[in-house]
GROMACS .gro file of C-alpha atoms in nm:
model
  390
    1UNK     CA    1  12.074   8.622  10.516
    2UNK     CA    2  12.148   8.825  10.833
    3UNK     CA    3  12.067   8.738  11.192
    4UNK     CA    4  11.856   8.969  11.403
    5UNK     CA    5  12.075   9.165  11.651
    6UNK     CA    6  11.898   9.014  11.952
    7UNK     CA    7  11.942   8.660  11.822
    8UNK     CA    8  12.310   8.732  11.755
    9UNK     CA    9  12.354   8.836  12.119
   10UNK     CA   10  12.172   8.525  12.244
   11UNK     CA   11  12.382   8.301  12.022
   12UNK     CA   12  12.705   8.465  12.134
   13UNK     CA   13  12.603   8.427  12.499
   14UNK     CA   14  12.522   8.058  12.470
   15UNK     CA   15  12.843   7.994  12.276
   16UNK     CA   16  13.040   8.158  12.559
   17UNK     CA   17  12.847   7.960  12.825
   18UNK     CA   18  12.912   7.628  12.653
   19UNK     CA   19  13.277   7.715  12.594
   20UNK     CA   20  13.319   7.810  12.960
   21UNK     CA   21  13.149   7.488  13.070
   22UNK     CA   22  13.385   7.287  12.851
   23UNK     CA   23  13.692   7.461  12.995
   24UNK     CA   24  13.572   7.417  13.354
   25UNK     CA   25  13.510   7.045  13.306
   26UNK     CA   26  13.841   6.987  13.130
   27UNK     CA   27  14.021   7.141  13.429
   28UNK     CA   28  13.911   6.849  13.650
   29UNK     CA   29  14.187   6.588  13.633
   30UNK     CA   30  14.297   6.260  13.793
   31UNK     CA   31  13.952   6.103  13.795
   32UNK     CA   32  13.948   5.727  13.858
   33UNK     CA   33  13.842   5.480  13.590
   34UNK     CA   34  13.574   5.466  13.448
   35UNK     CA   35  13.476   5.817  13.558
   36UNK     CA   36  13.752   5.964  13.344
   37UNK     CA   37  13.592   5.797  13.040
   38UNK     CA   38  13.245   5.930  13.122
   39UNK     CA   39  13.398   6.276  13.163
   40UNK     CA   40  13.509   6.264  12.799
   41UNK     CA   41  13.153   6.193  12.686
   42UNK     CA   42  13.019   6.480  12.897
   43UNK     CA   43  13.278   6.707  12.739
   44UNK     CA   44  13.157   6.591  12.397
   45UNK     CA   45  12.805   6.698  12.493
   46UNK     CA   46  12.920   7.058  12.530
   47UNK     CA   47  13.130   7.036  12.213
   48UNK     CA   48  12.834   6.907  12.012
   49UNK     CA   49  12.612   7.171  12.168
   50UNK     CA   50  12.857   7.436  12.049
   51UNK     CA   51  12.861   7.284  11.703
   52UNK     CA   52  12.480   7.287  11.687
   53UNK     CA   53  12.476   7.663  11.742
   54UNK     CA   54  12.757   7.710  11.493
   55UNK     CA   55  12.542   7.509  11.251
   56UNK     CA   56  12.254   7.749  11.319
   57UNK     CA   57  12.475   8.050  11.244
   58UNK     CA   58  12.609   7.883  10.929
   59UNK     CA   59  12.283   7.960  10.744
   60UNK     CA   60  12.431   8.309  10.688
   61UNK     CA   61  12.691   8.159  10.455
   62UNK     CA   62  12.558   7.818  10.358
   63UNK     CA   63  12.227   7.671  10.248
   64UNK     CA   64  11.932   7.638  10.484
   65UNK     CA   65  11.927   7.259  10.443
   66UNK     CA   66  12.292   7.231  10.554
   67UNK     CA   67  12.228   7.456  10.853
   68UNK     CA   68  11.915   7.269  10.965
   69UNK     CA   69  12.079   6.929  10.919
   70UNK     CA   70  12.394   7.013  11.120
   71UNK     CA   71  12.202   7.200  11.390
   72UNK     CA   72  11.962   6.913  11.459
   73UNK     CA   73  12.228   6.645  11.419
   74UNK     CA   74  12.451   6.800  11.685
   75UNK     CA   75  12.154   6.871  11.911
   76UNK     CA   76  12.086   6.499  11.935
   77UNK     CA   77  12.454   6.407  11.951
   78UNK     CA   78  12.489   6.638  12.250
   79UNK     CA   79  12.205   6.463  12.434
   80UNK     CA   80  12.325   6.115  12.339
   81UNK     CA   81  12.675   6.199  12.469
   82UNK     CA   82  12.528   6.242  12.818
   83UNK     CA   83  12.346   5.909  12.784
   84UNK     CA   84  12.652   5.715  12.670
   85UNK     CA   85  12.870   5.892  12.927
   86UNK     CA   86  12.646   5.754  13.201
   87UNK     CA   87  12.657   5.406  13.046
   88UNK     CA   88  13.036   5.423  13.062
   89UNK     CA   89  13.021   5.541  13.422
   90UNK     CA   90  12.806   5.247  13.528
   91UNK     CA   91  13.007   5.005  13.310
   92UNK     CA   92  12.704   4.903  13.108
   93UNK     CA   93  12.770   4.722  12.779
   94UNK     CA   94  12.743   4.921  12.456
   95UNK     CA   95  12.578   4.680  12.214
   96UNK     CA   96  12.607   4.702  11.836
   97UNK     CA   97  12.227   4.707  11.805
   98UNK     CA   98  12.190   5.012  12.029
   99UNK     CA   99  12.467   5.189  11.835
  100UNK     CA  100  12.284   5.123  11.507
  101UNK     CA  101  11.958   5.255  11.656
  102UNK     CA  102  12.142   5.564  11.777
  103UNK     CA  103  12.293   5.635  11.434
  104UNK     CA  104  11.966   5.575  11.251
  105UNK     CA  105  11.777   5.794  11.495
  106UNK     CA  106  11.996   6.102  11.458
  107UNK     CA  107  12.023   6.066  11.078
  108UNK     CA  108  11.652   6.013  11.012
  109UNK     CA  109  11.559   6.289  11.255
  110UNK     CA  110  11.797   6.539  11.092
  111UNK     CA  111  11.680   6.449  10.740
  112UNK     CA  112  11.313   6.490  10.836
  113UNK     CA  113  11.389   6.829  10.989
  114UNK     CA  114  11.550   6.937  10.660
  115UNK     CA  115  11.245   6.814  10.469
  116UNK     CA  116  11.015   7.021  10.694
  117UNK     CA  117  11.239   7.328  10.665
  118UNK     CA  118  11.248   7.320  10.283
  119UNK     CA  119  10.869   7.363  10.268
  120UNK     CA  120  10.792   7.733  10.268
  121UNK     CA  121  10.521   7.694  10.529
  122UNK     CA  122  10.534   7.887  10.857
  123UNK     CA  123  10.302   7.634  11.013
  124UNK     CA  124  10.572   7.372  10.985
  125UNK     CA  125  10.797   7.573  11.220
  126UNK     CA  126  10.583   7.468  11.515
  127UNK     CA  127  10.597   7.109  11.396
  128UNK     CA  128  10.977   7.125  11.374
  129UNK     CA  129  10.999   7.266  11.726
  130UNK     CA  130  10.769   6.996  11.864
  131UNK     CA  131  10.961   6.730  11.675
  132UNK     CA  132  11.294   6.850  11.816
  133UNK     CA  133  11.160   6.887  12.169
  134UNK     CA  134  10.997   6.543  12.156
  135UNK     CA  135  11.316   6.371  12.045
  136UNK     CA  136  11.525   6.551  12.307
  137UNK     CA  137  11.267   6.461  12.573
  138UNK     CA  138  11.294   6.096  12.468
  139UNK     CA  139  11.673   6.093  12.509
  140UNK     CA  140  11.670   6.278  12.841
  141UNK     CA  141  11.399   6.041  12.963
  142UNK     CA  142  11.640   5.754  12.889
  143UNK     CA  143  11.906   5.942  13.086
  144UNK     CA  144  11.673   5.989  13.383
  145UNK     CA  145  11.578   5.620  13.380
  146UNK     CA  146  11.946   5.528  13.372
  147UNK     CA  147  12.026   5.755  13.665
  148UNK     CA  148  11.725   5.635  13.862
  149UNK     CA  149  11.820   5.270  13.821
  150UNK     CA  150  12.194   5.285  13.877
  151UNK     CA  151  12.280   5.599  14.073
  152UNK     CA  152  12.426   5.571  14.419
  153UNK     CA  153  12.187   5.761  14.646
  154UNK     CA  154  12.472   5.821  14.891
  155UNK     CA  155  12.677   5.985  14.615
  156UNK     CA  156  12.583   6.352  14.641
  157UNK     CA  157  12.723   6.432  14.299
  158UNK     CA  158  12.497   6.176  14.133
  159UNK     CA  159  12.196   6.317  14.319
  160UNK     CA  160  12.280   6.670  14.200
  161UNK     CA  161  12.317   6.543  13.842
  162UNK     CA  162  11.981   6.364  13.866
  163UNK     CA  163  11.802   6.686  13.964
  164UNK     CA  164  11.995   6.878  13.698
  165UNK     CA  165  11.869   6.637  13.432
  166UNK     CA  166  11.517   6.674  13.574
  167UNK     CA  167  11.549   7.049  13.525
  168UNK     CA  168  11.664   6.999  13.166
  169UNK     CA  169  11.375   6.762  13.100
  170UNK     CA  170  11.121   7.012  13.234
  171UNK     CA  171  11.286   7.301  13.047
  172UNK     CA  172  11.254   7.123  12.714
  173UNK     CA  173  10.884   7.072  12.781
  174UNK     CA  174  10.850   7.443  12.862
  175UNK     CA  175  10.997   7.533  12.525
  176UNK     CA  176  10.686   7.389  12.362
  177UNK     CA  177  10.454   7.606  12.569
  178UNK     CA  178  10.673   7.910  12.507
  179UNK     CA  179  10.626   7.870  12.134
  180UNK     CA  180  10.247   7.901  12.162
  181UNK     CA  181  10.276   8.184  12.411
  182UNK     CA  182  10.531   8.388  12.212
  183UNK     CA  183  10.406   8.343  11.859
  184UNK     CA  184  10.649   8.599  11.711
  185UNK     CA  185  10.949   8.387  11.600
  186UNK     CA  186  11.213   8.638  11.714
  187UNK     CA  187  11.059   8.659  12.061
  188UNK     CA  188  11.032   8.285  12.084
  189UNK     CA  189  11.396   8.239  11.983
  190UNK     CA  190  11.496   8.481  12.258
  191UNK     CA  191  11.303   8.281  12.516
  192UNK     CA  192  11.439   7.954  12.378
  193UNK     CA  193  11.801   8.063  12.393
  194UNK     CA  194  11.754   8.197  12.746
  195UNK     CA  195  11.615   7.863  12.861
  196UNK     CA  196  11.896   7.678  12.683
  197UNK     CA  197  12.154   7.892  12.863
  198UNK     CA  198  12.005   7.791  13.199
  199UNK     CA  199  12.001   7.428  13.081
  200UNK     CA  200  12.373   7.453  13.003
  201UNK     CA  201  12.437   7.592  13.352
  202UNK     CA  202  12.227   7.313  13.506
  203UNK     CA  203  12.424   7.045  13.321
  204UNK     CA  204  12.753   7.210  13.412
  205UNK     CA  205  12.653   7.220  13.779
  206UNK     CA  206  12.547   6.856  13.770
  207UNK     CA  207  12.866   6.738  13.600
  208UNK     CA  208  13.088   6.951  13.820
  209UNK     CA  209  12.924   6.825  14.141
  210UNK     CA  210  12.953   6.470  14.010
  211UNK     CA  211  13.325   6.490  13.939
  212UNK     CA  212  13.417   6.688  14.250
  213UNK     CA  213  13.244   6.422  14.457
  214UNK     CA  214  13.431   6.153  14.261
  215UNK     CA  215  13.761   6.326  14.338
  216UNK     CA  216  13.681   6.366  14.709
  217UNK     CA  217  13.591   5.995  14.733
  218UNK     CA  218  13.910   5.903  14.547
  219UNK     CA  219  14.126   6.107  14.785
  220UNK     CA  220  13.940   5.968  15.086
  221UNK     CA  221  13.997   5.613  14.961
  222UNK     CA  222  14.368   5.684  14.919
  223UNK     CA  223  14.382   5.840  15.266
  224UNK     CA  224  14.244   5.532  15.444
  225UNK     CA  225  14.417   5.261  15.242
  226UNK     CA  226  14.773   5.143  15.211
  227UNK     CA  227  14.888   5.220  14.859
  228UNK     CA  228  15.084   4.898  14.814
  229UNK     CA  229  14.857   4.629  14.954
  230UNK     CA  230  14.514   4.790  14.927
  231UNK     CA  231  14.448   4.710  15.293
  232UNK     CA  232  14.332   4.977  15.534
  233UNK     CA  233  14.609   5.174  15.697
  234UNK     CA  234  14.696   5.209  16.063
  235UNK     CA  235  14.518   5.542  16.109
  236UNK     CA  236  14.192   5.408  15.965
  237UNK     CA  237  14.217   5.109  16.200
  238UNK     CA  238  14.234   5.337  16.505
  239UNK     CA  239  13.969   5.577  16.374
  240UNK     CA  240  13.721   5.297  16.302
  241UNK     CA  241  13.756   5.159  16.653
  242UNK     CA  242  13.730   5.508  16.801
  243UNK     CA  243  13.394   5.545  16.622
  244UNK     CA  244  13.276   5.220  16.786
  245UNK     CA  245  13.209   5.064  16.444
  246UNK     CA  246  13.278   4.717  16.582
  247UNK     CA  247  13.073   4.741  16.898
  248UNK     CA  248  12.748   4.543  16.930
  249UNK     CA  249  12.466   4.617  17.171
  250UNK     CA  250  12.541   4.286  17.345
  251UNK     CA  251  12.898   4.256  17.480
  252UNK     CA  252  13.100   3.980  17.315
  253UNK     CA  253  13.462   3.864  17.310
  254UNK     CA  254  13.703   3.983  17.043
  255UNK     CA  255  14.067   3.933  16.962
  256UNK     CA  256  14.356   4.131  16.822
  257UNK     CA  257  14.594   3.942  16.596
  258UNK     CA  258  14.940   4.082  16.521
  259UNK     CA  259  15.145   3.918  16.246
  260UNK     CA  260  15.492   3.982  16.110
  261UNK     CA  261  15.684   3.830  15.818
  262UNK     CA  262  15.991   3.636  15.930
  263UNK     CA  263  16.339   3.743  15.813
  264UNK     CA  264  16.193   3.999  15.579
  265UNK     CA  265  16.516   4.200  15.566
  266UNK     CA  266  16.694   3.895  15.426
  267UNK     CA  267  16.437   3.873  15.145
  268UNK     CA  268  16.507   4.235  15.050
  269UNK     CA  269  16.884   4.181  15.073
  270UNK     CA  270  16.891   3.855  14.878
  271UNK     CA  271  16.621   3.914  14.616
  272UNK     CA  272  16.575   4.291  14.601
  273UNK     CA  273  16.309   4.534  14.717
  274UNK     CA  274  16.082   4.457  14.421
  275UNK     CA  275  16.059   4.098  14.540
  276UNK     CA  276  16.006   4.222  14.895
  277UNK     CA  277  15.712   4.433  14.779
  278UNK     CA  278  15.563   4.134  14.599
  279UNK     CA  279  15.596   3.929  14.918
  280UNK     CA  280  15.408   4.192  15.120
  281UNK     CA  281  15.131   4.219  14.857
  282UNK     CA  282  15.090   3.841  14.836
  283UNK     CA  283  15.084   3.807  15.214
  284UNK     CA  284  14.818   4.082  15.238
  285UNK     CA  285  14.600   3.901  14.982
  286UNK     CA  286  14.631   3.582  15.183
  287UNK     CA  287  14.516   3.762  15.498
  288UNK     CA  288  14.204   3.901  15.329
  289UNK     CA  289  14.116   3.554  15.197
  290UNK     CA  290  14.102   3.419  15.552
  291UNK     CA  291  13.900   3.702  15.705
  292UNK     CA  292  13.526   3.734  15.751
  293UNK     CA  293  13.315   4.035  15.658
  294UNK     CA  294  13.303   4.163  16.014
  295UNK     CA  295  13.682   4.154  16.063
  296UNK     CA  296  13.913   4.451  16.012
  297UNK     CA  297  14.265   4.413  15.875
  298UNK     CA  298  14.527   4.687  15.833
  299UNK     CA  299  14.891   4.723  15.746
  300UNK     CA  300  15.043   4.829  16.077
  301UNK     CA  301  15.381   4.925  15.941
  302UNK     CA  302  15.649   4.773  15.716
  303UNK     CA  303  15.597   4.398  15.713
  304UNK     CA  304  15.371   4.400  16.019
  305UNK     CA  305  14.991   4.364  16.002
  306UNK     CA  306  14.708   4.388  16.254
  307UNK     CA  307  14.368   4.216  16.251
  308UNK     CA  308  14.065   4.277  16.468
  309UNK     CA  309  13.852   3.962  16.497
  310UNK     CA  310  13.501   4.056  16.604
  311UNK     CA  311  13.285   3.817  16.809
  312UNK     CA  312  13.576   3.576  16.838
  313UNK     CA  313  13.716   3.418  17.154
  314UNK     CA  314  14.077   3.313  17.198
  315UNK     CA  315  14.030   2.952  17.087
  316UNK     CA  316  13.867   3.053  16.757
  317UNK     CA  317  14.126   3.326  16.702
  318UNK     CA  318  14.408   3.074  16.741
  319UNK     CA  319  14.245   2.850  16.479
  320UNK     CA  320  14.221   3.142  16.236
  321UNK     CA  321  14.581   3.245  16.304
  322UNK     CA  322  14.702   2.890  16.251
  323UNK     CA  323  14.522   2.869  15.916
  324UNK     CA  324  14.691   3.194  15.815
  325UNK     CA  325  15.032   3.061  15.925
  326UNK     CA  326  14.990   2.744  15.720
  327UNK     CA  327  14.871   2.942  15.417
  328UNK     CA  328  15.179   3.163  15.449
  329UNK     CA  329  15.407   2.858  15.444
  330UNK     CA  330  15.239   2.748  15.119
  331UNK     CA  331  15.324   3.073  14.940
  332UNK     CA  332  15.588   3.038  14.669
  333UNK     CA  333  15.715   3.332  14.466
  334UNK     CA  334  15.944   3.315  14.168
  335UNK     CA  335  16.273   3.503  14.178
  336UNK     CA  336  16.578   3.495  13.948
  337UNK     CA  337  16.742   3.152  13.985
  338UNK     CA  338  16.537   3.074  14.294
  339UNK     CA  339  16.196   3.025  14.454
  340UNK     CA  340  16.109   3.246  14.749
  341UNK     CA  341  15.930   3.084  15.041
  342UNK     CA  342  15.810   3.283  15.338
  343UNK     CA  343  15.687   3.228  15.691
  344UNK     CA  344  15.520   3.454  15.945
  345UNK     CA  345  15.479   3.477  16.319
  346UNK     CA  346  15.147   3.553  16.490
  347UNK     CA  347  15.053   3.694  16.828
  348UNK     CA  348  14.695   3.685  16.963
  349UNK     CA  349  14.532   3.867  17.256
  350UNK     CA  350  14.172   3.841  17.374
  351UNK     CA  351  13.928   4.088  17.527
  352UNK     CA  352  13.620   3.943  17.694
  353UNK     CA  353  13.401   4.255  17.678
  354UNK     CA  354  13.391   4.430  17.342
  355UNK     CA  355  13.239   4.741  17.503
  356UNK     CA  356  13.576   4.809  17.668
  357UNK     CA  357  13.768   4.804  17.339
  358UNK     CA  358  13.801   5.181  17.307
  359UNK     CA  359  13.925   5.218  17.663
  360UNK     CA  360  14.174   4.930  17.659
  361UNK     CA  361  14.281   4.916  17.293
  362UNK     CA  362  14.644   5.017  17.365
  363UNK     CA  363  14.670   4.742  17.629
  364UNK     CA  364  14.516   4.485  17.393
  365UNK     CA  365  14.755   4.574  17.111
  366UNK     CA  366  15.049   4.567  17.352
  367UNK     CA  367  14.947   4.218  17.470
  368UNK     CA  368  14.918   4.093  17.109
  369UNK     CA  369  15.254   4.253  17.024
  370UNK     CA  370  15.417   4.087  17.326
  371UNK     CA  371  15.286   3.748  17.217
  372UNK     CA  372  15.417   3.816  16.866
  373UNK     CA  373  15.766   3.878  17.003
  374UNK     CA  374  15.731   3.560  17.204
  375UNK     CA  375  15.658   3.369  16.882
  376UNK     CA  376  15.969   3.515  16.725
  377UNK     CA  377  16.179   3.438  17.032
  378UNK     CA  378  16.064   3.076  17.025
  379UNK     CA  379  16.186   3.026  16.668
  380UNK     CA  380  15.937   3.212  16.445
  381UNK     CA  381  15.675   3.056  16.214
  382UNK     CA  382  15.437   2.993  16.500
  383UNK     CA  383  15.131   3.131  16.681
  384UNK     CA  384  15.145   3.247  17.041
  385UNK     CA  385  14.869   3.374  17.266
  386UNK     CA  386  14.891   3.642  17.533
  387UNK     CA  387  14.920   3.507  17.885
  388UNK     CA  388  14.649   3.734  18.022
  389UNK     CA  389  14.298   3.815  17.903
  390UNK     CA  390  14.190   4.180  17.920
   0.00000   0.00000   0.00000
């Protein structure tokens, strides 16, 4: 059996498109978990798509039943790879029952397609096309439902993928109408392969937008967080205040809290830098446990941290700082032949009018820093408040 020249060109084109899509996706690296897992499934979708077309070509050398079985099997595997890739992305459980349904579906579907193909009846070709399109529509409908329920509408990549899947869904439906419009099989196959090429481009665009957005969010997260503690960094602290993220319509008091681990250099000298890092991480976790949702905490530098307490006057801020100081004293870390105990000093400064925060932030931080040095000068492991209110 020989392929028509036009069909051979279409097949070669779609093989090149799918191969290029696979290579482009594989070039995207360093995706965070679980997006790196979902990427593998999306890569499989292009691999299975390639194998389905190879299965179609294989009828030149092998039996028709083998060709039809492999072609339809990999068609469905390609679609299911997108579905399971999204389930991995949204961390949805993969139950044994759904896996059994998935296996039974693709096997029964492929066997039925072989049974239709073995009947020398041209009328069954339309039935096979409708059967394939209907099953693909079912899977892509599941994908659309999954995206609609779980996608982050603020994630531009997920929005692009959603519309890409919508295009694929509509394109599969169009293939049915094309069959009745172009009744000559060779013409129909030309139209079908052309549509499938655009579907491959649509999926590639959706996946690429998804992963590029994932990477940009990953790099942004790393840019605004301290790599060791997971707290926000100093630059993010200043930028957030500059954007007036903490300002309410009604003026209210707020406080800046500066805290510093006592004798931290001795910890590094006596127990090593690994222990010092563990101390900083543990102290940062303690700080976050004592903060409210509206508060902002950042690693200011080294073993020094800064906290912005929104809608908090000096008396309340001192209570919070004292709780943090007592929690610090309760921290015990294991070290070789010893137990490491730590203390911290705290300095607090108050601003009566939150609307003036942007203008007087340097003065407020300086006042909190001065009170921190006062706490250290008075013997450490204590809380001191600034003498003046800004």
